[in-house]
Tab-separated table of C-alpha atoms and ligand atoms in Angstrom:
chain	number	residue	atom	x	y	z
A	10	MET	CA	161.861	36.356	86.218
A	11	THR	CA	160.292	36.288	82.768
A	12	LEU	CA	156.539	36.501	82.438
A	13	PRO	CA	154.720	33.566	80.843
A	14	ASN	CA	153.857	34.202	77.164
A	15	SER	CA	150.137	34.619	77.704
A	16	MET	CA	150.794	37.249	80.359
A	17	ALA	CA	153.411	38.986	78.268
A	18	GLN	CA	150.856	39.256	75.459
A	19	LEU	CA	148.454	41.103	77.712
A	20	LEU	CA	151.183	43.651	78.298
A	21	ALA	CA	152.476	43.781	74.712
A	22	HIS	CA	151.116	47.235	73.939
A	23	LYS	CA	151.899	48.788	77.278
A	24	PRO	CA	154.788	51.200	77.746
A	25	ARG	CA	157.988	49.579	79.025
A	26	LEU	CA	159.976	51.040	81.869
A	27	GLN	CA	162.833	52.960	80.255
A	28	ALA	CA	166.201	54.132	81.484
A	29	GLY	CA	165.885	57.519	83.149
A	30	HIS	CA	162.183	57.084	83.901
A	31	VAL	CA	160.439	56.641	87.259
A	32	TRP	CA	157.258	54.650	87.744
A	33	LEU	CA	155.240	55.213	90.904
A	34	VAL	CA	153.796	51.760	91.471
A	35	GLY	CA	151.090	50.572	93.854
A	36	ALA	CA	151.873	47.207	95.450
A	37	GLY	CA	148.412	46.651	96.929
A	38	PRO	CA	147.750	46.055	100.623
A	39	GLY	CA	149.994	43.034	101.116
A	40	ASP	CA	148.685	39.908	99.403
A	41	PRO	CA	150.917	39.428	96.312
A	42	GLY	CA	147.836	38.227	94.432
A	43	LEU	CA	146.670	41.840	94.401
A	44	LEU	CA	149.632	43.097	92.384
A	45	THR	CA	148.591	44.222	88.922
A	46	LEU	CA	150.168	42.625	85.868
A	47	GLU	CA	151.805	45.935	85.064
A	48	ALA	CA	153.258	46.235	88.547
A	49	LEU	CA	154.631	42.713	88.286
A	50	ALA	CA	156.224	43.470	84.910
A	51	ALA	CA	157.690	46.734	86.226
A	52	LEU	CA	159.258	44.901	89.160
A	53	THR	CA	160.965	42.493	86.792
A	54	GLU	CA	162.334	45.362	84.672
A	55	ALA	CA	163.479	47.796	87.356
A	56	ASP	CA	167.157	48.165	88.150
A	57	ALA	CA	166.480	50.472	91.094
A	58	LEU	CA	163.661	49.872	93.564
A	59	VAL	CA	162.726	52.482	96.157
A	60	HIS	CA	160.281	51.016	98.654
A	61	ASP	CA	158.438	51.476	101.938
A	62	ALA	CA	157.856	49.421	105.080
A	63	LEU	CA	154.301	48.547	104.046
A	64	VAL	CA	155.398	46.513	101.028
A	65	SER	CA	155.746	42.778	101.729
A	66	ALA	CA	159.246	41.307	101.523
A	67	GLU	CA	158.043	38.685	99.037
A	68	ILE	CA	156.866	41.433	96.656
A	69	VAL	CA	160.160	43.314	96.969
A	70	ALA	CA	161.924	40.036	96.225
A	71	VAL	CA	160.311	39.888	92.754
A	72	ALA	CA	162.668	42.698	91.739
A	73	ALA	CA	165.587	40.309	92.234
A	74	GLN	CA	167.942	42.189	89.904
A	75	ALA	CA	167.216	45.691	91.225
A	76	GLU	CA	169.286	47.612	93.724
A	77	LYS	CA	166.994	48.210	96.715
A	78	PHE	CA	166.607	51.524	98.507
A	79	PHE	CA	164.522	51.226	101.674
A	80	VAL	CA	162.936	54.535	102.623
A	81	GLY	CA	160.635	53.110	105.269
A	82	LYS	CA	158.028	55.229	106.819
A	83	ARG	CA	155.136	54.003	108.841
A	84	GLY	CA	152.163	55.362	110.764
A	85	GLY	CA	152.895	58.898	109.647
A	86	ARG	CA	156.393	58.778	111.126
A	87	LEU	CA	158.958	59.729	108.553
A	88	SER	CA	162.315	58.103	109.010
A	89	ILE	CA	163.662	59.772	105.872
A	90	PRO	CA	162.477	63.284	104.976
A	91	GLN	CA	160.220	63.403	101.921
A	92	ALA	CA	162.582	65.890	100.242
A	93	ASP	CA	165.374	63.297	100.436
A	94	ILE	CA	163.156	60.638	98.867
A	95	ASN	CA	162.261	63.052	96.054
A	96	ALA	CA	165.959	63.850	95.550
A	97	LEU	CA	166.842	60.134	95.492
A	98	LEU	CA	164.263	59.468	92.744
A	99	VAL	CA	165.589	62.373	90.677
A	100	ARG	CA	169.207	61.282	91.151
A	101	LEU	CA	168.524	57.654	90.185
A	102	ALA	CA	166.637	58.767	87.071
A	103	ARG	CA	169.469	61.122	86.082
A	104	GLU	CA	171.902	58.235	86.451
A	105	GLY	CA	169.878	56.501	83.745
A	106	ARG	CA	168.363	53.890	86.019
A	107	LYS	CA	164.980	52.232	85.460
A	108	VAL	CA	163.339	53.274	88.676
A	109	VAL	CA	160.332	51.764	90.399
A	110	ARG	CA	159.029	53.677	93.402
A	111	LEU	CA	156.923	51.015	95.111
A	112	LYS	CA	154.309	51.940	97.701
A	113	GLY	CA	151.766	49.969	99.679
A	114	GLY	CA	148.214	50.143	98.337
A	115	HIS	CA	147.699	52.853	95.731
A	116	PRO	CA	150.539	55.359	95.247
A	117	THR	CA	148.435	58.490	95.635
A	118	VAL	CA	146.143	57.461	98.485
A	119	PHE	CA	147.659	59.001	101.627
A	120	ALA	CA	151.091	58.078	100.346
A	121	ARG	CA	152.685	61.297	99.084
A	122	GLY	CA	152.847	59.923	95.545
A	123	GLY	CA	151.468	63.227	94.298
A	124	GLU	CA	154.365	65.118	95.852
A	125	GLU	CA	156.852	62.731	94.275
A	126	ALA	CA	155.162	63.152	90.893
A	127	LEU	CA	155.433	66.946	91.223
A	128	ALA	CA	159.125	66.714	92.094
A	129	LEU	CA	159.726	64.517	89.040
A	130	VAL	CA	157.886	66.928	86.743
A	131	GLU	CA	159.787	69.903	88.157
A	132	ASN	CA	163.023	68.122	87.337
A	133	GLY	CA	161.945	67.038	83.862
A	134	ILE	CA	161.903	63.323	84.713
A	135	PRO	CA	159.309	61.244	82.803
A	136	TYR	CA	157.058	59.244	85.116
A	137	ARG	CA	153.896	57.157	85.237
A	138	VAL	CA	151.558	56.176	88.054
A	139	LEU	CA	150.622	52.496	88.102
A	140	PRO	CA	147.536	52.161	90.292
A	141	GLY	CA	147.381	49.616	93.077
A	142	VAL	CA	144.593	48.145	95.147
A	143	THR	CA	144.249	50.525	98.055
A	144	SER	CA	144.069	48.869	101.478
A	145	ALA	CA	140.459	49.984	101.972
A	146	PHE	CA	139.392	48.092	98.865
A	147	GLY	CA	141.489	44.990	99.529
A	148	GLY	CA	140.788	45.025	103.253
A	149	LEU	CA	137.024	45.343	103.109
A	150	ALA	CA	136.858	42.617	100.476
A	151	SER	CA	138.727	40.159	102.642
A	152	ALA	CA	136.787	41.211	105.751
A	153	GLY	CA	133.479	40.586	103.965
A	154	ILE	CA	132.276	44.197	104.074
A	155	PRO	CA	130.944	45.805	100.873
A	156	LEU	CA	132.205	49.270	99.943
A	157	THR	CA	128.792	50.368	98.697
A	158	MET	CA	125.472	48.597	98.921
A	159	ARG	CA	122.265	49.636	97.260
A	160	GLY	CA	119.890	50.929	99.890
A	161	VAL	CA	122.672	51.435	102.440
A	162	ASN	CA	125.163	53.990	101.113
A	163	GLY	CA	125.386	56.081	97.977
A	164	ALA	CA	128.824	57.405	98.856
A	165	LEU	CA	131.932	56.377	100.736
A	166	ILE	CA	134.537	58.485	102.495
A	167	LEU	CA	138.253	57.671	102.671
A	168	ALA	CA	139.916	59.780	105.347
A	169	THR	CA	143.242	60.068	107.124
A	170	GLY	CA	143.264	59.923	110.906
A	171	PHE	CA	146.803	61.228	111.015
A	172	ALA	CA	147.118	64.465	109.108
A	173	ALA	CA	150.648	65.784	109.382
A	174	VAL	CA	149.561	69.045	107.745
A	175	SER	CA	146.796	70.789	109.686
A	176	ASP	CA	144.976	71.839	106.493
A	177	ASP	CA	144.534	68.147	105.699
A	178	ARG	CA	142.804	67.323	108.978
A	179	PRO	CA	139.293	66.173	108.116
A	180	ASP	CA	136.352	68.077	109.578
A	181	TRP	CA	135.003	64.982	111.365
A	182	GLY	CA	131.761	66.692	112.369
A	183	ALA	CA	131.023	67.584	108.747
A	184	LEU	CA	131.883	64.054	107.608
A	185	ALA	CA	129.678	62.561	110.342
A	186	ARG	CA	126.746	64.679	109.200
A	187	THR	CA	126.914	63.206	105.675
A	188	GLY	CA	125.875	59.861	107.183
A	189	HIS	CA	128.211	58.119	104.727
A	190	PRO	CA	130.488	55.299	105.859
A	191	LEU	CA	134.056	56.253	106.656
A	192	ILE	CA	137.210	54.262	106.112
A	193	ILE	CA	139.984	55.795	108.149
A	194	TYR	CA	143.633	55.203	107.278
A	195	MET	CA	146.387	55.740	109.881
A	196	GLY	CA	143.661	56.097	112.459
A	197	LEU	CA	145.016	54.295	115.531
A	198	THR	CA	147.153	57.030	117.093
A	199	HIS	CA	144.377	59.615	117.306
A	200	MET	CA	141.440	57.203	117.447
A	201	ALA	CA	139.962	58.448	120.735
A	202	GLU	CA	139.872	62.025	119.469
A	203	THR	CA	138.484	61.041	116.062
A	204	VAL	CA	135.716	58.927	117.598
A	205	ALA	CA	134.789	61.739	120.008
A	206	ASP	CA	134.625	64.218	117.111
A	207	LEU	CA	132.427	61.863	115.051
A	208	MET	CA	130.011	61.435	117.967
A	209	ALA	CA	130.002	65.174	118.611
A	210	GLY	CA	129.099	65.521	114.924
A	211	GLY	CA	126.006	63.412	115.531
A	212	LEU	CA	127.019	59.833	114.702
A	213	PRO	CA	125.249	57.553	117.220
A	214	ARG	CA	127.331	55.491	119.644
A	215	ASP	CA	125.789	52.293	118.307
A	216	THR	CA	126.935	52.910	114.718
A	217	PRO	CA	128.639	49.675	113.583
A	218	ALA	CA	132.423	49.915	113.383
A	219	ALA	CA	135.309	47.586	112.615
A	220	LEU	CA	139.070	47.413	112.770
A	221	ILE	CA	140.885	45.515	110.039
A	222	GLU	CA	144.491	44.775	110.951
A	223	ASN	CA	147.063	43.437	108.463
A	224	ALA	CA	144.405	43.271	105.790
A	225	THR	CA	144.929	40.644	103.064
A	226	LEU	CA	147.953	39.200	104.868
A	227	PRO	CA	147.999	35.756	106.546
A	228	GLN	CA	147.782	37.407	109.990
A	229	GLU	CA	144.729	39.533	109.075
A	230	ARG	CA	142.269	40.204	111.923
A	231	THR	CA	138.875	41.861	111.743
A	232	ILE	CA	137.344	43.053	114.985
A	233	VAL	CA	133.795	44.349	115.054
A	234	ALA	CA	132.608	46.910	117.600
A	235	THR	CA	130.451	50.014	117.654
A	236	LEU	CA	131.586	53.610	117.485
A	237	GLY	CA	131.041	53.852	121.238
A	238	THR	CA	133.102	50.758	122.107
A	239	LEU	CA	135.771	51.064	119.409
A	240	VAL	CA	138.519	52.633	121.512
A	241	ALA	CA	138.152	50.152	124.378
A	242	VAL	CA	137.941	47.181	122.018
A	243	ALA	CA	141.068	48.288	120.123
A	244	ALA	CA	142.984	48.576	123.402
A	245	ARG	CA	141.718	45.234	124.729
A	246	GLU	CA	142.577	43.439	121.479
A	247	ASN	CA	145.902	45.231	121.207
A	248	VAL	CA	145.258	46.292	117.623
A	249	SER	CA	148.376	47.619	115.968
A	250	SER	CA	149.425	49.214	112.692
A	251	PRO	CA	148.728	48.726	109.853
A	252	ALA	CA	145.013	48.848	110.479
A	253	LEU	CA	141.939	50.446	108.969
A	254	ILE	CA	138.963	51.773	110.915
A	255	VAL	CA	135.581	51.348	109.252
A	256	VAL	CA	132.565	53.224	110.600
A	257	GLY	CA	129.054	52.873	109.216
A	258	HIS	CA	126.213	50.541	108.428
A	259	ILE	CA	128.141	48.697	105.714
A	260	VAL	CA	129.936	46.961	108.628
A	261	ALA	CA	126.693	45.313	109.767
A	262	LEU	CA	126.379	43.545	106.404
A	263	ARG	CA	129.415	41.464	107.276
A	264	GLU	CA	127.433	38.983	109.355
A	265	LYS	CA	125.081	38.288	106.471
A	266	MET	CA	127.908	37.974	103.964
A	267	ASP	CA	130.086	35.678	106.005
A	268	SER	CA	131.167	32.793	103.818
A	269	PRO	CA	133.211	29.710	104.613
A	270	ALA	CA	135.438	30.250	101.541
B	307	SAH	N1	148.823	54.064	99.984
B	307	SAH	C1	148.265	53.184	101.006
B	307	SAH	C2	147.974	53.902	102.290
B	307	SAH	C3	149.197	54.458	102.972
B	307	SAH	S1	148.819	55.188	104.526
B	307	SAH	C4	147.005	52.527	100.455
B	307	SAH	O1	146.524	52.917	99.384
B	307	SAH	O2	146.500	51.603	101.103
B	307	SAH	C5	149.153	53.849	105.629
B	307	SAH	C6	147.851	53.311	106.206
B	307	SAH	O3	147.216	52.478	105.260
B	307	SAH	C7	148.020	52.454	107.438
B	307	SAH	O4	148.164	53.223	108.607
B	307	SAH	C8	146.714	51.691	107.427
B	307	SAH	O5	145.657	52.487	107.901
B	307	SAH	C9	146.497	51.476	105.939
B	307	SAH	N2	146.996	50.171	105.498
B	307	SAH	C10	147.929	49.926	104.579
B	307	SAH	N3	148.106	48.602	104.414
B	307	SAH	C11	147.245	47.995	105.254
B	307	SAH	C12	146.919	46.636	105.555
B	307	SAH	N4	147.527	45.616	104.946
B	307	SAH	N5	145.966	46.414	106.484
B	307	SAH	C13	145.318	47.416	107.095
B	307	SAH	N6	145.584	48.705	106.858
B	307	SAH	C14	146.522	48.996	105.948
């Protein structure tokens, strides 16, 4: 695929993906419309594409000429050890390939992009991070929930509900006491425990909450509940991964912002 001239002009002064380099690229939460121009260009230039389960097949297909390496991991379950993924990136770069490492959302939001960057640096491989729209940003936009709203929240917390390393486990009580809205990634598996910890930390049961499943994709679903009913509602509605949990008063603004468009 060649980019139209007007688009190519926008990218004229940007670095091009070179042989022996690795770009860590964010694919956004699913909707191809949320790819950046740079990500799109990188996909058309790559000759090796290393990608995850969360990236839509139609986005992977843009890299028609690239050899594909699927290193799927989902919901915190690693099917391929991270060390092997790091080694694959290093090997492909050393073979002189133009490597795109494509991840759902943004490459360094709960996605181990930082670890991959460190491995590349340690091995002397040049790399860049191309930001993507993280699922919290894409998902709340399509669900009609603002990230911040004057008079409602002066801060916003992005947290993981599935910390594989115990040091990473958020102190839910401390987060609850900030009173700031929380957007929880990978939160389904340990939801009951997380919700209990947030309530123990002082968040009222009637705090508005929402689940956003398959955000920005055609099958997207948003389900509104309260902190107290969240676990039961998720079970009743059979909510499955990928999904975001949103907790806080920003959720209540959804009703007012509902638009037919
Ligand atoms: N780097 C990604 C996050 C990877 S962690 C990003 O920036 O979005 C994987 C978690 O992201 C999932 O468990 C889910 O909580 C969230 N997620 C990713 N894509 C999603 C989508 N389309 N809809 C809802 N949640 C999504």
